[in-house]
Short mmCIF file of C-alpha atoms in Angstrom, two decimals:
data_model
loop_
_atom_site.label_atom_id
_atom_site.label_comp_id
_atom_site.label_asym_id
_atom_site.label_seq_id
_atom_site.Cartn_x
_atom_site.Cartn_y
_atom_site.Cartn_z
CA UNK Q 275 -69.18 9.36 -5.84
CA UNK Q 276 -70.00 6.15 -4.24
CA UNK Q 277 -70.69 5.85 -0.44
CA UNK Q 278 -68.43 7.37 1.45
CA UNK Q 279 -66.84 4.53 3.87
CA UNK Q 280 -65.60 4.69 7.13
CA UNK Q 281 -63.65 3.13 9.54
CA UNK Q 282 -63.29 3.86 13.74
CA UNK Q 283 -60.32 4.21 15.94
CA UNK Q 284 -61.79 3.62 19.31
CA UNK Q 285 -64.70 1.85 20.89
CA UNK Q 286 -65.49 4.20 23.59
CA UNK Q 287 -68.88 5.57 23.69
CA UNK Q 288 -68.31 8.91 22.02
CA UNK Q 289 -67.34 5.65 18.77
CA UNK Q 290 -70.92 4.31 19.06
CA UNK Q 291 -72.84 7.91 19.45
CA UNK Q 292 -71.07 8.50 16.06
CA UNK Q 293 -72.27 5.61 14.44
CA UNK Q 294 -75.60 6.11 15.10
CA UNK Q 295 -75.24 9.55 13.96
CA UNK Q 296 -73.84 7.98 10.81
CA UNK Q 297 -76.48 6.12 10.37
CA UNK Q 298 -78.27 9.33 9.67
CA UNK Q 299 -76.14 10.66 7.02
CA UNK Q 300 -76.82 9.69 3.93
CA UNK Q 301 -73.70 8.47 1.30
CA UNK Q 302 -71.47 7.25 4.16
CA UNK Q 303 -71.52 3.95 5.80
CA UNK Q 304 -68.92 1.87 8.81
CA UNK Q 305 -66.87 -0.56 7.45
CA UNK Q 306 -64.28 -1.29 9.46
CA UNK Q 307 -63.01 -0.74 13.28
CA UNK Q 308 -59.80 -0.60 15.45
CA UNK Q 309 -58.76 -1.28 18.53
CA UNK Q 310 -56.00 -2.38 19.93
CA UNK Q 311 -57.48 -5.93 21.38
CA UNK Q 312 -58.22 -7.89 18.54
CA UNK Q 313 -61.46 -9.24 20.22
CA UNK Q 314 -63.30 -5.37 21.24
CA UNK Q 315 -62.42 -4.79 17.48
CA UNK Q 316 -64.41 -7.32 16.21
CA UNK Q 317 -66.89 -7.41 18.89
CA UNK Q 318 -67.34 -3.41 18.00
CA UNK Q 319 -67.37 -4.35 14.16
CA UNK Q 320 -70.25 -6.87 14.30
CA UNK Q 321 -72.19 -5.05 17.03
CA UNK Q 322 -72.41 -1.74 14.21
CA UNK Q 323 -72.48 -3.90 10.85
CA UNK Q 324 -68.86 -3.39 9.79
CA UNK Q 325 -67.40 -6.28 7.54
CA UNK Q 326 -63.84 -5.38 8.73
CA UNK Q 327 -61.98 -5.29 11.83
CA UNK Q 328 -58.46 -4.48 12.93
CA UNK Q 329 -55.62 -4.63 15.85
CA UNK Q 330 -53.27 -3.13 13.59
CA UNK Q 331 -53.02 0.33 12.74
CA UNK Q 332 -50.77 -0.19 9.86
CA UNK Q 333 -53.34 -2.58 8.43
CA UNK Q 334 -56.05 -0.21 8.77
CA UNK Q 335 -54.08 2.04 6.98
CA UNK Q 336 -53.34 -0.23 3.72
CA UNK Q 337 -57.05 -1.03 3.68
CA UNK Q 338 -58.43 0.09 0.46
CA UNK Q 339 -61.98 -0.49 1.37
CA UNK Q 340 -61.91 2.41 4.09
CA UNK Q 341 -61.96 6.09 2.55
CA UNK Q 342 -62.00 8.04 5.63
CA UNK Q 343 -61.73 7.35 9.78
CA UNK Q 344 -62.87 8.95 12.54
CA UNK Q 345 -60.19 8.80 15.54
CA UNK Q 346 -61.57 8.55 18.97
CA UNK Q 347 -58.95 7.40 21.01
CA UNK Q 348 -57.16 9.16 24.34
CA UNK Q 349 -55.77 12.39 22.90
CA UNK Q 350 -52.26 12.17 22.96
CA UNK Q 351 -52.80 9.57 20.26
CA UNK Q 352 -54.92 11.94 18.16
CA UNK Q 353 -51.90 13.64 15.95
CA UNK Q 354 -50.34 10.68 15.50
CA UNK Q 355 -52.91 7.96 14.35
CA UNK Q 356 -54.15 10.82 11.90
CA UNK Q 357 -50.99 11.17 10.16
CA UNK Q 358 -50.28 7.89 10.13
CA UNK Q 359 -54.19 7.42 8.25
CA UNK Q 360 -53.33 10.49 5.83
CA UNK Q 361 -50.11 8.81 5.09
CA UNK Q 362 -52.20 6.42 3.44
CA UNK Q 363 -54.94 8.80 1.63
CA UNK Q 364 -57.55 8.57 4.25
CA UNK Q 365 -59.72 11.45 5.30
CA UNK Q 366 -59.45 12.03 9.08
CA UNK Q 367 -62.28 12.85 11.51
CA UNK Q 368 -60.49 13.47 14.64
CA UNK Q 369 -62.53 13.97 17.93
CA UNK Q 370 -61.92 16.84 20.51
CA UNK Q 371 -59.53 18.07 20.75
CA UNK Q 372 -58.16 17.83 17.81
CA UNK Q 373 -54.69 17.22 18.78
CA UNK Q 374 -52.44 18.10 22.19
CA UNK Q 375 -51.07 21.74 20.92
CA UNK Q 376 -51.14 23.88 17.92
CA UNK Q 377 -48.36 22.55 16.61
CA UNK Q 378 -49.48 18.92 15.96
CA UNK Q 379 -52.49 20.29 14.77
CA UNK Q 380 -50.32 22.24 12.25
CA UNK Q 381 -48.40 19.26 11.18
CA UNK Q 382 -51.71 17.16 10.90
CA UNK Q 383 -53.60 20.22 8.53
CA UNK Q 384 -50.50 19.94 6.53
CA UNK Q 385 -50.03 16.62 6.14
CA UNK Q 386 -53.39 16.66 4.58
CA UNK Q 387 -52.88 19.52 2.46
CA UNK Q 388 -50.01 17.87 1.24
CA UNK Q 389 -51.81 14.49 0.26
CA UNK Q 390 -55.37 16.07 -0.90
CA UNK Q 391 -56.99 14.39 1.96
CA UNK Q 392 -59.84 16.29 4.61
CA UNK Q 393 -59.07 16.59 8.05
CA UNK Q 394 -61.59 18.10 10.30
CA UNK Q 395 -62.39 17.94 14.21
CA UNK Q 396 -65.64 16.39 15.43
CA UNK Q 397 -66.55 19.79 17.64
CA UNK Q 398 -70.07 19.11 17.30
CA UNK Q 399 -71.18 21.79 19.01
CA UNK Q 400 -70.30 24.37 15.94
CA UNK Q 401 -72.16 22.47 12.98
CA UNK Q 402 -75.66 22.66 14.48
CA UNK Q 403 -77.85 25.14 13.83
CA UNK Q 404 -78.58 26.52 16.86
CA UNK Q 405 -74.81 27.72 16.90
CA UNK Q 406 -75.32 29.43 12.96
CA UNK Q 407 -78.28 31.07 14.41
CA UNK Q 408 -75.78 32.19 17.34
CA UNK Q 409 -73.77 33.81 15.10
CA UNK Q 410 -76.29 35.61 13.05
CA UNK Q 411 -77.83 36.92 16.23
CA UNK Q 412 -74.27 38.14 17.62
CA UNK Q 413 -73.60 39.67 14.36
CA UNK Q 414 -76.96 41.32 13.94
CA UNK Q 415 -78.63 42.07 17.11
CA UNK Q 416 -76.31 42.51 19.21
CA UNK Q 417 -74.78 45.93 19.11
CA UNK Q 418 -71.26 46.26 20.26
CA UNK Q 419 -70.41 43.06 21.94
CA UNK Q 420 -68.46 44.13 25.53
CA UNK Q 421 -68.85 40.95 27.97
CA UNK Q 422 -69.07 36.57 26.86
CA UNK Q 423 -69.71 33.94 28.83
CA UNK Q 424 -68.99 30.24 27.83
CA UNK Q 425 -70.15 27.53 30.67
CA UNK Q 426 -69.29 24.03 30.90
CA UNK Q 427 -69.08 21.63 34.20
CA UNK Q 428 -69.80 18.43 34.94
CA UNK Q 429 -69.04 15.78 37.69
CA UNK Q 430 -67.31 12.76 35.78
CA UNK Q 431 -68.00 9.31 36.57
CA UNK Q 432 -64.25 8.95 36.39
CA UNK Q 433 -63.49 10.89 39.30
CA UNK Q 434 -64.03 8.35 42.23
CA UNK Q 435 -61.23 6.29 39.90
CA UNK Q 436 -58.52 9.19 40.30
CA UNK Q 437 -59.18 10.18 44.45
CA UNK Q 438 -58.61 6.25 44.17
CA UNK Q 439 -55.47 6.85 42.75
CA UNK Q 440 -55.91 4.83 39.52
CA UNK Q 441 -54.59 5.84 36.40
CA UNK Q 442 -57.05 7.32 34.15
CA UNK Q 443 -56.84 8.13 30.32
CA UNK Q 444 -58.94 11.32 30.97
CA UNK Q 445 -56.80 12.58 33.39
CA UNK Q 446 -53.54 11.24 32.47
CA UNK Q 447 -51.16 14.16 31.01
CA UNK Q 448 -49.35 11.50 28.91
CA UNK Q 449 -52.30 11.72 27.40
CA UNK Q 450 -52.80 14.52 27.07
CA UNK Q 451 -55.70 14.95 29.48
CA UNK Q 452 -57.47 17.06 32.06
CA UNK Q 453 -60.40 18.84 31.77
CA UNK Q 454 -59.22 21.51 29.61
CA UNK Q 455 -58.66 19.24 27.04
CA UNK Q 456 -62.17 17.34 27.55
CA UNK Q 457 -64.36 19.94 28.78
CA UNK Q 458 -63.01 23.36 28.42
CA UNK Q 459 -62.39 22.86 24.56
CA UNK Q 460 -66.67 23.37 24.32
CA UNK Q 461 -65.66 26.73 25.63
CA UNK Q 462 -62.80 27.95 23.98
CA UNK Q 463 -63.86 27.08 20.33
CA UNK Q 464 -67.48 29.28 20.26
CA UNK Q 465 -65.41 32.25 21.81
CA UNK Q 466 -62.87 32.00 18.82
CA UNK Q 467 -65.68 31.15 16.53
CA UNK Q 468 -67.44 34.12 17.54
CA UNK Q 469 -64.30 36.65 18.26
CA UNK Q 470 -61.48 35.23 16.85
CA UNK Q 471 -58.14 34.90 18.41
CA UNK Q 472 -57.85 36.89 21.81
CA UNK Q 473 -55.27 39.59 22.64
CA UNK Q 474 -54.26 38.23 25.70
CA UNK Q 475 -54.93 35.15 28.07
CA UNK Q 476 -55.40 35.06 31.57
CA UNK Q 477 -56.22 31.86 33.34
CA UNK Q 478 -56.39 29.96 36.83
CA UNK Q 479 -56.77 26.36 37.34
CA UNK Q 480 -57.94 23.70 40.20
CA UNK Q 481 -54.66 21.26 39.45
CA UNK Q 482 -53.49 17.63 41.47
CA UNK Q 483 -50.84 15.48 41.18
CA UNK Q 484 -51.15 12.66 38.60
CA UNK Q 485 -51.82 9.36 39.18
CA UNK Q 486 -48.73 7.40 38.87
CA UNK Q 487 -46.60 9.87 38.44
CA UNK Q 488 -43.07 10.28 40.76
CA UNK Q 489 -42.43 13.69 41.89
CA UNK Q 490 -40.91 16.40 39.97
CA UNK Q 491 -42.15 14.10 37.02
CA UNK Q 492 -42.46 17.14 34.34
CA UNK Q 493 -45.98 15.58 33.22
CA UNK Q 494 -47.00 14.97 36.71
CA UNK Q 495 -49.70 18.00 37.34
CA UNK Q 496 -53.59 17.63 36.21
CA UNK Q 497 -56.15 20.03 35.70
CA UNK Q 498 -59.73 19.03 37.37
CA UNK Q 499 -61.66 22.74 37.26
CA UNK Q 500 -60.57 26.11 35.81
CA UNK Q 501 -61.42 29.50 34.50
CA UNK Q 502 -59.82 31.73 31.71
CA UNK Q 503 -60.20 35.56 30.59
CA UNK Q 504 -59.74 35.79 26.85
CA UNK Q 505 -59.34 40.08 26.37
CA UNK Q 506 -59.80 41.23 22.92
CA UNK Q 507 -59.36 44.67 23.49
CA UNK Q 508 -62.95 45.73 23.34
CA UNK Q 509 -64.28 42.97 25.33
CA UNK Q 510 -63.60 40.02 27.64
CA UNK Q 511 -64.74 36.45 27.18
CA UNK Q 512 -65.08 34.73 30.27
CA UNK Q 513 -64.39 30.44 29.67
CA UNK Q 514 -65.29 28.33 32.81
CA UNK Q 515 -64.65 24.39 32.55
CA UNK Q 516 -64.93 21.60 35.18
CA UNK Q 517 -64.88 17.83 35.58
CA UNK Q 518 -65.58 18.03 39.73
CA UNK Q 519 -68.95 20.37 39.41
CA UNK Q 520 -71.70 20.39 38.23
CA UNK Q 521 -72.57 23.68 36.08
CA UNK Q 522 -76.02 25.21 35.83
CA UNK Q 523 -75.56 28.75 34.66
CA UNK Q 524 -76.16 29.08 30.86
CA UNK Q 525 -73.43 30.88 28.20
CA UNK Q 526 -74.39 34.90 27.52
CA UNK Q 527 -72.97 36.98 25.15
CA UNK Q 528 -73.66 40.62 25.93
CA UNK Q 529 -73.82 43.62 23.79
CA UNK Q 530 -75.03 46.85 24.08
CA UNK Q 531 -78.23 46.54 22.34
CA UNK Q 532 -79.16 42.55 23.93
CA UNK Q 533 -77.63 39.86 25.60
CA UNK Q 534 -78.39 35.92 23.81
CA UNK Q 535 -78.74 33.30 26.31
CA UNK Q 536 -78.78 29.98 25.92
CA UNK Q 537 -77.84 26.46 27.77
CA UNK Q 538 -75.65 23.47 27.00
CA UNK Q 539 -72.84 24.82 25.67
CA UNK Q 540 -72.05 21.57 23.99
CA UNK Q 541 -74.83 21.34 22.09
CA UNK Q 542 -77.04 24.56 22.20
CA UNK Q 543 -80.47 24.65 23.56
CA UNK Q 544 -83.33 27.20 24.52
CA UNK Q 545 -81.61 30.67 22.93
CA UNK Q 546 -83.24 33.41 24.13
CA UNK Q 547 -82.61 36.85 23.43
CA UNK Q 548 -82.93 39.86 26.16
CA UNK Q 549 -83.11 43.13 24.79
CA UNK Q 550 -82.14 46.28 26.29
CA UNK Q 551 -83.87 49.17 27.62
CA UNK Q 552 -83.62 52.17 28.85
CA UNK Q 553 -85.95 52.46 32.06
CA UNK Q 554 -83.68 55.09 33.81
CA UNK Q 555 -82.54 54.11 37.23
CA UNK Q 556 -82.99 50.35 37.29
CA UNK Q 557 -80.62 48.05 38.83
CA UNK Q 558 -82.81 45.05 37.95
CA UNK Q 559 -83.20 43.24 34.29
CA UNK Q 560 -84.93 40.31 34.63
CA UNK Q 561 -88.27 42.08 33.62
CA UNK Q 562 -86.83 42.89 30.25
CA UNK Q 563 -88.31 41.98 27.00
CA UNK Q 564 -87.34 38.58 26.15
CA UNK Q 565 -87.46 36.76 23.05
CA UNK Q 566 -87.23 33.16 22.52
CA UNK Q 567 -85.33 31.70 19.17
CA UNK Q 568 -86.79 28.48 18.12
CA UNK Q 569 -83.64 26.46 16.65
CA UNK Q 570 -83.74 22.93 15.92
CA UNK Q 571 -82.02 20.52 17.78
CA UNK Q 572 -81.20 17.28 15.67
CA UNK Q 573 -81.77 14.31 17.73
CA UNK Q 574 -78.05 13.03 16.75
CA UNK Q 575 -76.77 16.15 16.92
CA UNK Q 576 -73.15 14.44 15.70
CA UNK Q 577 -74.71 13.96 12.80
CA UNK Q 578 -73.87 17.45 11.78
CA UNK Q 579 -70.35 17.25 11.89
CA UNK Q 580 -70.25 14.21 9.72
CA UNK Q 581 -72.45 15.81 7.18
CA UNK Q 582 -70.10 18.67 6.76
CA UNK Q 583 -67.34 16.27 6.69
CA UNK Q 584 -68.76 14.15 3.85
CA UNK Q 585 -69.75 17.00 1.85
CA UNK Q 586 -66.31 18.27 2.11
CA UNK Q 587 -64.82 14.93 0.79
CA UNK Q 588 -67.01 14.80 -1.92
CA UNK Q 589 -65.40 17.87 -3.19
CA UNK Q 590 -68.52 20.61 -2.19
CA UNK Q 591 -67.43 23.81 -2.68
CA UNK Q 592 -69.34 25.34 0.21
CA UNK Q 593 -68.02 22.29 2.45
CA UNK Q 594 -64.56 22.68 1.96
CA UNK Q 595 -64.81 26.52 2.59
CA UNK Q 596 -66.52 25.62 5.92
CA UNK Q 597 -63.54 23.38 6.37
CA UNK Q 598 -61.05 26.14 5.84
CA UNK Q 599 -62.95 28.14 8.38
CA UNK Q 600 -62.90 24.96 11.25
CA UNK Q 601 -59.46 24.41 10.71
CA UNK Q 602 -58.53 27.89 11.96
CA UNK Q 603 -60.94 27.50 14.46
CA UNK Q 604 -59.16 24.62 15.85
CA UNK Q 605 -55.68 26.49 15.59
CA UNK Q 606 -56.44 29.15 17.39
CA UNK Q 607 -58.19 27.26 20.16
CA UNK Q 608 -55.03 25.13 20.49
CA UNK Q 609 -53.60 28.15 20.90
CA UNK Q 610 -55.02 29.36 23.59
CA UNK Q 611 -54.89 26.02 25.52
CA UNK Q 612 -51.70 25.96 25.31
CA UNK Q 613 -51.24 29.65 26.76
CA UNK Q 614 -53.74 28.12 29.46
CA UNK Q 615 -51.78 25.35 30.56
CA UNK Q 616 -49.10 27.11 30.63
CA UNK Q 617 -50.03 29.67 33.07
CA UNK Q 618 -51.59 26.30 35.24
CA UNK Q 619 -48.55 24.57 34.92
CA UNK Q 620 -49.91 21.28 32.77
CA UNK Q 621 -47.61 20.33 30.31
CA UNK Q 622 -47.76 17.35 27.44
CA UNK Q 623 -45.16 15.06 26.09
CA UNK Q 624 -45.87 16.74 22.65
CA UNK Q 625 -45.04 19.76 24.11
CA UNK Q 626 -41.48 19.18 23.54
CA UNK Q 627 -41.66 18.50 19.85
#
């Protein structure tokens, strides 16, 4: 198969850190961008190397020199600009999250079912290997997993925009935004990698009204900070997101025979593994053996998400079982968004589809 080649929906910077992980990948190359303003398109286009450039989706779509796209625009548009790409045959590499609820994620997996197409979400986070080696060491060293922790806060440069009452894409529930969406998905899709789908869903929320939004608007509420339970029965996964914090604890998962630490949930750095021991009456661990698990962490760590992606348009066995795998992933995750937001009280315009 020739060179598989790709066209952007977006210019944001999350657009250009995935061309320059593309640029890593060998047997896919940019060809093509979109935006809505003629000018950033082609601006975008020549800055990257493209030779084509677009202000119309439906053009984009016809295009027969672009095989797949990767879709990084606000997220309410996420569903819909990857249907209206698979409509057309195009493989669809949709950023995080992958769409507003399960349900347009459903419709979206189907739709590309239907047509023989790949549709995947960029979660980088769960193609590198330090999160493989994760798994291995949950499912191996472990023991009986009882307690999780999954970590992720950080103080947006956005913010001073929304106390200043300006309408932001981020947080803007017409877009389906809030930092659930932008931050807290890093946190629910490891736990259901790891665990599955939870039993049950308990979750609290630091919410304010919208920007631009009249009261008793029904998409009028915004989530800045939150935390949510996940109980599975025989343990409890503890998710914390923010976008008005800054977080420095690192994610745990705990079992009975260890506990694996590491930092950055979004792109996992310095695992270390704590091992248990019995010392008697000891309400202390920090002197416990400790074991640090060299990973590798890739540079342009997106670059591991478009790998898998290529591979599974080219028709690689192992690929498109990994694919299988990620799109349950991203189910269930949407699924327990939406259970969170709708204990906070956030609600989307694609809710009501």
């Amino acid at each position: 198969m020739d060179n598989v080649r790709f066209a952007t929906i977006g210019t944001s910077g999350i657009a250009e850190q995935f061309l320059l992980a593309l640029e890593e990948v060998e047997g896919a190359e940019f060809v093509a961008a979109y935006s809505r303003d003629e000018s950033r398109a082609r601006d975008f286009a020549t800055r990257f190397g493209a030779i084509r450039h677009f202000d119309d989706l439906g053009a984009l779509a016809r295009c027969e020199d672009v095989d797949a796209v990767y879709i990084a625009s606000p997220n309410g548009l996420h569903a819909r600009q990857a249907l209206a790409m698979i409509e057309a045959g195009k493989h669809v590499l949709v950023e995080k999250p992958f769409a507003s609820n399960e349900a347009e994620a459903h419709d979206v997996f189907d739709a590309a079912r239907s047509r023989g197409v790949v549709a995947l979400e960029a979660t980088r986070s769960l193609h590198v290997p330090a999160f493989a080696e994760i798994e291995r060491i949950v499912r191996e060293d472990l023991g009986q997993v009882r307690l999780a922790t999954f970590r992720f806060s950080k103080v947006t440069s956005r913010i001073a925009r929304l106390r200043a009452g300006e309408s932001v894409n981020v947080f803007d529930p017409e877009l389906s935004g809030g930092a659930l969406m932008d931050i807290g998905v890093y946190c629910v899709e490891p736990a259901v990698a790891l665990f599955g789908p939870p039993r049950e869903v308990r979750a609290l929320a630091v919410t304010v009204p919208a920007p631009a939004h009249a009261p008793g608007d029904p998409y009028g509420l915004v989530d800045l900070a939150g935390e949510a339970l996940l109980g599975y029965g025989d343990k409890v996964v503890s998710i914390s997101f923010g976008k008005i914090c800054d977080d420095v604890v690192s994610s745990q998962v705990e079992g009975e025979r260890g506990t694996l630490v590491w930092d950055q949930v979004s792109c996992p750095d310095n695992l270390r593994l704590h091992e248990h021991e019995d010392r008697g009456m000891v309400f202390r661990v920090e002197g416990a053996s400790t074991t640090p698990v060299a990973v590798p962490v890739p540079e342009r760590d997106m670059a591991c998400e478009v790998l898998d992606f290529v591979s599974a348009v080219r028709g690689e066995g192992e690929a498109l079982l990994a694919r299988d795998r990620f799109e349950r992933i991203t189910l269930e995750s949407l699924a327990v968004m939406d259970e969170v937001r709708r204990q906070i009280g956030v609600r989307f315009p694609a809710d009501q589809g």
